[in-house]
mmCIF file of N, CA, C and O in Angstrom:
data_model
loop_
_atom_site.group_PDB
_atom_site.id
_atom_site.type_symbol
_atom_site.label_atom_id
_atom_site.label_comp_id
_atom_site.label_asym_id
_atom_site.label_seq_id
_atom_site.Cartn_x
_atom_site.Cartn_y
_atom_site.Cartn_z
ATOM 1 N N UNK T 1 94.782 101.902 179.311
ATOM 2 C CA UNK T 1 94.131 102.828 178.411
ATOM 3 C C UNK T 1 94.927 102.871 177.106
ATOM 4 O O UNK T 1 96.156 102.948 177.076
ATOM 5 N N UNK T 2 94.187 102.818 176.102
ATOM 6 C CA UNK T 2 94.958 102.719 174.678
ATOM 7 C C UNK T 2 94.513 103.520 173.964
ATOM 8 O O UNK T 2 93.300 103.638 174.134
ATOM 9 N N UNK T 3 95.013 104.312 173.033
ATOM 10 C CA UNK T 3 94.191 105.634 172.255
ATOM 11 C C UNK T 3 93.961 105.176 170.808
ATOM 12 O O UNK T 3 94.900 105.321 170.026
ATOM 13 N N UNK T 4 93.049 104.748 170.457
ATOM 14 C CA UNK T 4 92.940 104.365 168.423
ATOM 15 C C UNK T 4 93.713 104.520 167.733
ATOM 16 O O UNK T 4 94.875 104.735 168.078
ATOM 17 N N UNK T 5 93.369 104.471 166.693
ATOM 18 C CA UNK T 5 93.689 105.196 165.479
ATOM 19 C C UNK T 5 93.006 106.287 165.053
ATOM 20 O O UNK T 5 93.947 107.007 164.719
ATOM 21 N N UNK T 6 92.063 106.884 164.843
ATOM 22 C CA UNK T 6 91.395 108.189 164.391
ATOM 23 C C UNK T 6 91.465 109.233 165.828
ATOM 24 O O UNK T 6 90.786 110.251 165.693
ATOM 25 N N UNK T 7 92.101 109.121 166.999
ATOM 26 C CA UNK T 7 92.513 110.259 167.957
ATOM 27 C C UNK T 7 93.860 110.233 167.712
ATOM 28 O O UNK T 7 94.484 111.294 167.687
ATOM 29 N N UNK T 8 94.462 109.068 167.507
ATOM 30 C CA UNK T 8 96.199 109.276 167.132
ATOM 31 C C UNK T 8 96.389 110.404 165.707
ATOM 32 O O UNK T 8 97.052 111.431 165.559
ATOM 33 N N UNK T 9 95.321 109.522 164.670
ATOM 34 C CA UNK T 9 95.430 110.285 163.525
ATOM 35 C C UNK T 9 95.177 112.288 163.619
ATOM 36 O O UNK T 9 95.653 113.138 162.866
ATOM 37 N N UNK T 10 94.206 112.487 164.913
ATOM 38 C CA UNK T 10 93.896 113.809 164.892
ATOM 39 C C UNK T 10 95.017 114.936 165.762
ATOM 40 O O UNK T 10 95.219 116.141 165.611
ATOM 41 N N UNK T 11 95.726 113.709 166.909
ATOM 42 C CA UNK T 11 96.900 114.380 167.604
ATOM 43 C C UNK T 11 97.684 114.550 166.363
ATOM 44 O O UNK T 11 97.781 115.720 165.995
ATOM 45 N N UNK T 12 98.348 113.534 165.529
ATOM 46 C CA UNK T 12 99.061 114.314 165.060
ATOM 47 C C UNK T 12 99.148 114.946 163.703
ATOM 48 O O UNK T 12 100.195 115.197 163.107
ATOM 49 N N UNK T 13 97.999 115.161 163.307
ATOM 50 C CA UNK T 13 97.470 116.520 162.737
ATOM 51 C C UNK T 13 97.724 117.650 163.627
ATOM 52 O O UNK T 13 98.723 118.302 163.321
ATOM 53 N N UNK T 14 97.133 118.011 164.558
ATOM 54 C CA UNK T 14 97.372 118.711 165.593
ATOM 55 C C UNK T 14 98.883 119.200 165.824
ATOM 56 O O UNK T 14 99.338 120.341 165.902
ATOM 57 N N UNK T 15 99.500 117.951 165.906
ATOM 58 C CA UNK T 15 101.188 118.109 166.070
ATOM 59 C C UNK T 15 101.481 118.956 164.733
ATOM 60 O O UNK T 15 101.688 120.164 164.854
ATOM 61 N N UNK T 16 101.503 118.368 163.489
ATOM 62 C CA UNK T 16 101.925 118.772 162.493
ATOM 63 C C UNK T 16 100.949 120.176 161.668
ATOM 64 O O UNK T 16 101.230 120.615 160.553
ATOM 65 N N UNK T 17 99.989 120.595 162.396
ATOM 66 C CA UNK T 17 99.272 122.079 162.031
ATOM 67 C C UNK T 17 99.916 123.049 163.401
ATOM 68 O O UNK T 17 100.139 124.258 163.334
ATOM 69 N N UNK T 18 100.107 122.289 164.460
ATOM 70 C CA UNK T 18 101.079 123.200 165.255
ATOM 71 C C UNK T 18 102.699 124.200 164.889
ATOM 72 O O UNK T 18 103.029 125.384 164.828
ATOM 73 N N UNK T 19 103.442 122.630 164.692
ATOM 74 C CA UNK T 19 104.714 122.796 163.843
ATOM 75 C C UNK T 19 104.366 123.645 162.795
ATOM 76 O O UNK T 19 105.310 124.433 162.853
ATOM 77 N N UNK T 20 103.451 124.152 161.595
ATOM 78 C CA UNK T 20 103.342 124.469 160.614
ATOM 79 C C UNK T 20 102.889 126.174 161.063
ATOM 80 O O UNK T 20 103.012 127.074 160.232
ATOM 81 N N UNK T 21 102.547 126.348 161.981
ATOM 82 C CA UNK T 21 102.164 127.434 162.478
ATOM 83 C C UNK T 21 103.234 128.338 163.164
ATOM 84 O O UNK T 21 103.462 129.533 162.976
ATOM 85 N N UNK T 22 103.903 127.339 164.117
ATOM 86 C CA UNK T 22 105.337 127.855 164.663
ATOM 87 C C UNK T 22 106.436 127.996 163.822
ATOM 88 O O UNK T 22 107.412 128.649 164.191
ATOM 89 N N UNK T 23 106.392 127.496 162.807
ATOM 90 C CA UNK T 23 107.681 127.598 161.875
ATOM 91 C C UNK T 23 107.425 128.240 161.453
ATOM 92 O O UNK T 23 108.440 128.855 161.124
ATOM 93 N N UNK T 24 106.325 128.868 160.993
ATOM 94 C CA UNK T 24 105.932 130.481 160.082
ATOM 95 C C UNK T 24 106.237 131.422 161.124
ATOM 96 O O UNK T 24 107.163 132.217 160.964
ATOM 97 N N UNK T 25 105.501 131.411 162.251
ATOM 98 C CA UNK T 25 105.700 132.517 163.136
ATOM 99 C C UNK T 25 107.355 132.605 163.705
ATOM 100 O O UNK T 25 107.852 133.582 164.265
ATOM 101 N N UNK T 26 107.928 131.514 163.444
ATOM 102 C CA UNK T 26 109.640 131.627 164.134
ATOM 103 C C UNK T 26 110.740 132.475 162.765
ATOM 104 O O UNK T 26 111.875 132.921 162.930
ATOM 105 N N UNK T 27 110.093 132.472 161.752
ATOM 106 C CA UNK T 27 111.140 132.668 160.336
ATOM 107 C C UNK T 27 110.350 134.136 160.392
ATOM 108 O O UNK T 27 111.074 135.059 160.021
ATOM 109 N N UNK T 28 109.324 134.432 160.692
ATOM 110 C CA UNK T 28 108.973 135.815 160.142
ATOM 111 C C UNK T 28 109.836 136.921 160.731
ATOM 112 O O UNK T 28 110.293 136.792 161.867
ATOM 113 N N UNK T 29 110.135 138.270 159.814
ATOM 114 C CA UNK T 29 111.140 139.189 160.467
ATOM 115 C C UNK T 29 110.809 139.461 161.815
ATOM 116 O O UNK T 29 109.699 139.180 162.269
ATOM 117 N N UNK T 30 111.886 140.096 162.618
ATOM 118 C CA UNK T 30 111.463 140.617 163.877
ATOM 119 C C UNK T 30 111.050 141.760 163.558
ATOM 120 O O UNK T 30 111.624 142.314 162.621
ATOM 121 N N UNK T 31 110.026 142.398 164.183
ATOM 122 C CA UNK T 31 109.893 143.712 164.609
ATOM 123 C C UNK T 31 110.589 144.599 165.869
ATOM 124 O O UNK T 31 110.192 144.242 166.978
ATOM 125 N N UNK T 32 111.406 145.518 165.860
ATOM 126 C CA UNK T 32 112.605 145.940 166.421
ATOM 127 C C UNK T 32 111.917 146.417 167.685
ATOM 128 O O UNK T 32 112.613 146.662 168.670
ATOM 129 N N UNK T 33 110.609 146.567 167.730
ATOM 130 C CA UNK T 33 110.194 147.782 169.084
ATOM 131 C C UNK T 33 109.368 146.532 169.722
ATOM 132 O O UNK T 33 108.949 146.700 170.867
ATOM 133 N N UNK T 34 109.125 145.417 169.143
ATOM 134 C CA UNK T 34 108.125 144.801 169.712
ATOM 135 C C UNK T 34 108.409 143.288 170.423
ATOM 136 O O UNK T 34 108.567 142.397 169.588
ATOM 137 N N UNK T 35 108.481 142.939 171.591
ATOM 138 C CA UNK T 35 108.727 141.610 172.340
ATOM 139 C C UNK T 35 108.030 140.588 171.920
ATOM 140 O O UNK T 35 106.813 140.753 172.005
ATOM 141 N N UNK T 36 108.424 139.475 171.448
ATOM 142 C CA UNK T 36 108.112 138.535 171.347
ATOM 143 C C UNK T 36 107.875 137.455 172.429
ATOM 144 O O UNK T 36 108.849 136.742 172.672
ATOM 145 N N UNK T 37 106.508 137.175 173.253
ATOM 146 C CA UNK T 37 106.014 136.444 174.208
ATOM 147 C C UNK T 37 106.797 135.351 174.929
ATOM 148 O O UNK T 37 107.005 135.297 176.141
ATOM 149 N N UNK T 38 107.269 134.339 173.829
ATOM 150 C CA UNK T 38 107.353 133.084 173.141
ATOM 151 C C UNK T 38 108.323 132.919 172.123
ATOM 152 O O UNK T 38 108.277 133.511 171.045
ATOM 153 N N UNK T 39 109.075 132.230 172.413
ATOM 154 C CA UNK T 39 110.188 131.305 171.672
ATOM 155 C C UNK T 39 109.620 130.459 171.072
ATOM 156 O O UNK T 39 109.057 129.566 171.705
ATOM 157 N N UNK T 40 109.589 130.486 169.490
ATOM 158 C CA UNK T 40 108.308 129.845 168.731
ATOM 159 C C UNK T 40 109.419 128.844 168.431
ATOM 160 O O UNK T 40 109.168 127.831 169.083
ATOM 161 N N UNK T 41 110.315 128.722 167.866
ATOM 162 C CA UNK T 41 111.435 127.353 167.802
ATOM 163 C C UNK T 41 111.714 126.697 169.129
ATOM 164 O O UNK T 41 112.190 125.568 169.014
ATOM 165 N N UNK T 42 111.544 127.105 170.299
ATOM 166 C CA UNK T 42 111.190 125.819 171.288
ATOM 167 C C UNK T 42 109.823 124.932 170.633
ATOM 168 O O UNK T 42 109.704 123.717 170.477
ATOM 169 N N UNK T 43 108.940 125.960 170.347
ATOM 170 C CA UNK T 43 107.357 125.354 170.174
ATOM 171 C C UNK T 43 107.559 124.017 168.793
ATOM 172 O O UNK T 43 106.881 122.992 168.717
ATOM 173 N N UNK T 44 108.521 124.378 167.968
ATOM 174 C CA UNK T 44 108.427 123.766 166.638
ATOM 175 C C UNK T 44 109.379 122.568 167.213
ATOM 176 O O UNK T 44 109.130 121.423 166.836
ATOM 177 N N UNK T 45 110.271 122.759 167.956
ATOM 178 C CA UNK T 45 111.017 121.485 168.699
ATOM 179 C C UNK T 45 109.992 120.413 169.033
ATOM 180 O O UNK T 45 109.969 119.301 168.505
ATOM 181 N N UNK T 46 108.881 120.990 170.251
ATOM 182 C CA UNK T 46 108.236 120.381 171.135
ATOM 183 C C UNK T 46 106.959 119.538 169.977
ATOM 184 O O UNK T 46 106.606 118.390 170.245
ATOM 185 N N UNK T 47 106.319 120.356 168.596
ATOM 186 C CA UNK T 47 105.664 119.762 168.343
ATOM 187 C C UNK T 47 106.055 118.824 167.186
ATOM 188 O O UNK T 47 105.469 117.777 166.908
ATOM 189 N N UNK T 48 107.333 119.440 166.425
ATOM 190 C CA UNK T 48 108.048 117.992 165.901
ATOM 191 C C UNK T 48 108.446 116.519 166.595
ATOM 192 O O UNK T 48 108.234 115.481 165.969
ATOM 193 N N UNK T 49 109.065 116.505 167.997
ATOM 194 C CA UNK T 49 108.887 115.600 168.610
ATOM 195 C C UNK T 49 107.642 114.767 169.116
ATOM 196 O O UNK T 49 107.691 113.537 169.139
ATOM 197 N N UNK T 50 106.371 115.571 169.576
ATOM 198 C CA UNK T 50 105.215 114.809 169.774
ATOM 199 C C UNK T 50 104.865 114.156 168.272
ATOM 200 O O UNK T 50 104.397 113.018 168.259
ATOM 201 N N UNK T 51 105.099 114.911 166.908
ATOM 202 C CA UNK T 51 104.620 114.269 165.920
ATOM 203 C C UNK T 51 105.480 113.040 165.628
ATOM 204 O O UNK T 51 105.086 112.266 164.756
ATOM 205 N N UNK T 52 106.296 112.862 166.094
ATOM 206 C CA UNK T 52 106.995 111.621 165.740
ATOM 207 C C UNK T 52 106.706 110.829 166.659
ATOM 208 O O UNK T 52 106.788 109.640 166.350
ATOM 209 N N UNK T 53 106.353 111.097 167.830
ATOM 210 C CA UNK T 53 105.815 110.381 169.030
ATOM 211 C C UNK T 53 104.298 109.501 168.353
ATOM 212 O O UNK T 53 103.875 108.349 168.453
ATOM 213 N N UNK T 54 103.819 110.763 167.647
ATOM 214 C CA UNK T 54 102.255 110.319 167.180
ATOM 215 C C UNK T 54 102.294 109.240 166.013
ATOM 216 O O UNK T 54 101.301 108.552 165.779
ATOM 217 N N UNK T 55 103.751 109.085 165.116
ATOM 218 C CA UNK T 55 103.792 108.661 164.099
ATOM 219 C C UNK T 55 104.188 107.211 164.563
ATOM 220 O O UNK T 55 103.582 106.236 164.119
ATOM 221 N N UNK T 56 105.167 107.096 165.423
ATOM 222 C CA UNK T 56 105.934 105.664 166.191
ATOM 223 C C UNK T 56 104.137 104.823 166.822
ATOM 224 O O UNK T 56 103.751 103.684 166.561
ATOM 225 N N UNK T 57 103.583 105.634 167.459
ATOM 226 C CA UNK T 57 102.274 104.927 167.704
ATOM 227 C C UNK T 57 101.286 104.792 166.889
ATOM 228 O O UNK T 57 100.372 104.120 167.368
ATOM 229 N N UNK T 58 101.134 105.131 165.952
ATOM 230 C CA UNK T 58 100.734 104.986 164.245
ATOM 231 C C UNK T 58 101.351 103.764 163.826
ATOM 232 O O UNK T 58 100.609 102.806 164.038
ATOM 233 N N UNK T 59 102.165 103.538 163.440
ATOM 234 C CA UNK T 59 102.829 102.691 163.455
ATOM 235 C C UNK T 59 102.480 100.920 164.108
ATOM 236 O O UNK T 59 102.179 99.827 163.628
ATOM 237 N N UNK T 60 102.693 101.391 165.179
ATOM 238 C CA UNK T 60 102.134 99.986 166.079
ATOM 239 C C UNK T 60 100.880 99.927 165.958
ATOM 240 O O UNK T 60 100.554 98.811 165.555
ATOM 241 N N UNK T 61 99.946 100.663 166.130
ATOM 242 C CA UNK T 61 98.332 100.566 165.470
ATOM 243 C C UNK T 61 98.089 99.653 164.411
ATOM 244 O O UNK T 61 97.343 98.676 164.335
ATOM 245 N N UNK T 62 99.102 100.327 163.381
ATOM 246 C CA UNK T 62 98.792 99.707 161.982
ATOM 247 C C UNK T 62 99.463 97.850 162.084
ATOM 248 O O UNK T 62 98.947 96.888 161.515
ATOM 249 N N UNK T 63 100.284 97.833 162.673
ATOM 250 C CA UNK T 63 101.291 97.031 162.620
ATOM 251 C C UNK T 63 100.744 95.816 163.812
ATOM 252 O O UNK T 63 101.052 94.671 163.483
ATOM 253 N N UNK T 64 100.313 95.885 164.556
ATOM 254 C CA UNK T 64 99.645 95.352 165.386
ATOM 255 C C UNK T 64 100.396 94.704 166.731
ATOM 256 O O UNK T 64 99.973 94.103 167.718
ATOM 257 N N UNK T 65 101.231 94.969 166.447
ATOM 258 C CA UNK T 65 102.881 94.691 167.283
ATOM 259 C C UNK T 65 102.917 96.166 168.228
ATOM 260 O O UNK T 65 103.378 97.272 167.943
ATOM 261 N N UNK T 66 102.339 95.749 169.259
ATOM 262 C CA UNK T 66 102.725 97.076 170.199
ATOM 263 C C UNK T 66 104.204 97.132 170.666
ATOM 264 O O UNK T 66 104.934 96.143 170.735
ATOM 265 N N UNK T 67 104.591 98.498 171.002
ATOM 266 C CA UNK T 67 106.156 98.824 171.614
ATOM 267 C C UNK T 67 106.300 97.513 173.095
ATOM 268 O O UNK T 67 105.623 97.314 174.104
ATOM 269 N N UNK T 68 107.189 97.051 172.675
ATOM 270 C CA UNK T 68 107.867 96.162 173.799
ATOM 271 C C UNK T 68 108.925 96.373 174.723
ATOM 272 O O UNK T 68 109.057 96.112 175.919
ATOM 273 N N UNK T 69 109.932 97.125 173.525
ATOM 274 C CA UNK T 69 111.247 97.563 174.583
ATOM 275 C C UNK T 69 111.911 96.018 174.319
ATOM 276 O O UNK T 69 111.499 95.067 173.654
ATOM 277 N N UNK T 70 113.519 96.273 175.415
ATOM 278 C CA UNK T 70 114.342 95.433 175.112
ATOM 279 C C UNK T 70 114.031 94.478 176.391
ATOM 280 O O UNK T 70 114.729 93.472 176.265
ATOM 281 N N UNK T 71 113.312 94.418 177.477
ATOM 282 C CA UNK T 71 112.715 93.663 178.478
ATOM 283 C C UNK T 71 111.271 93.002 178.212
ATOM 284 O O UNK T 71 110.960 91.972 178.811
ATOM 285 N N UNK T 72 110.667 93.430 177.579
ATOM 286 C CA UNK T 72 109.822 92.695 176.530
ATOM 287 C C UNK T 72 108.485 92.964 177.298
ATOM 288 O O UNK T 72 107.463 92.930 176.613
ATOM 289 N N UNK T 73 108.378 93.199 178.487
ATOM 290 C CA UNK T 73 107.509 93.724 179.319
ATOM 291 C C UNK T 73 107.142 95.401 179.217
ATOM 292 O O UNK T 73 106.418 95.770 180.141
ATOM 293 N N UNK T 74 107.570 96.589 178.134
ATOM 294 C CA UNK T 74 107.086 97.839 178.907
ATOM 295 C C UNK T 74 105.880 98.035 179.298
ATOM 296 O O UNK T 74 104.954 97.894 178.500
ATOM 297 N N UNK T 75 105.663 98.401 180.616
ATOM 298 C CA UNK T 75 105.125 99.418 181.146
ATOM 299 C C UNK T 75 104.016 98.821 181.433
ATOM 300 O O UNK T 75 102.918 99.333 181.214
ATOM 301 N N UNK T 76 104.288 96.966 182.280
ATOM 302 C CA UNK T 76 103.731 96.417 182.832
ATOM 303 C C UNK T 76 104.250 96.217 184.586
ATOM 304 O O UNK T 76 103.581 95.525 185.353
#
């Protein structure tokens, strides 16, 4: 199974309107009486990494050279 280019392109939109959402909600003041659910800088971790995940397979899309690895076989 191989995912395009225009679902790669929309994950990581996705990734990077995520990140853009969590980094606002992680910098805004605390409110002193009120719990916060969610650790929004785990969230901005998790979706900066998928966006670079989304960008490395962007990449090979464009490039036409899929990821090989140093065994030249991955993930056969």
């Amino acid at each position: 199974m191989d995912i395009g280019l225009y679902p790669t392109l929309g994950l990581l939109a996705f990734a990077l309107g995520l990140f853009a959402f969590a980094y606002w909600k992680a910098h805004k003041p605390a409110e002193p009486l009120k719990v916060r659910m969610m650790n929004y800088h785990y969230l901005t971790f998790f979706a900066a990494v998928f966006a670079l995940v989304m960008v490395a397979h962007l990449v090979s899309i464009i490039s036409g050279h899929p990821f090989t690895g140093r065994s030249g076989n991955f993930g056969q």
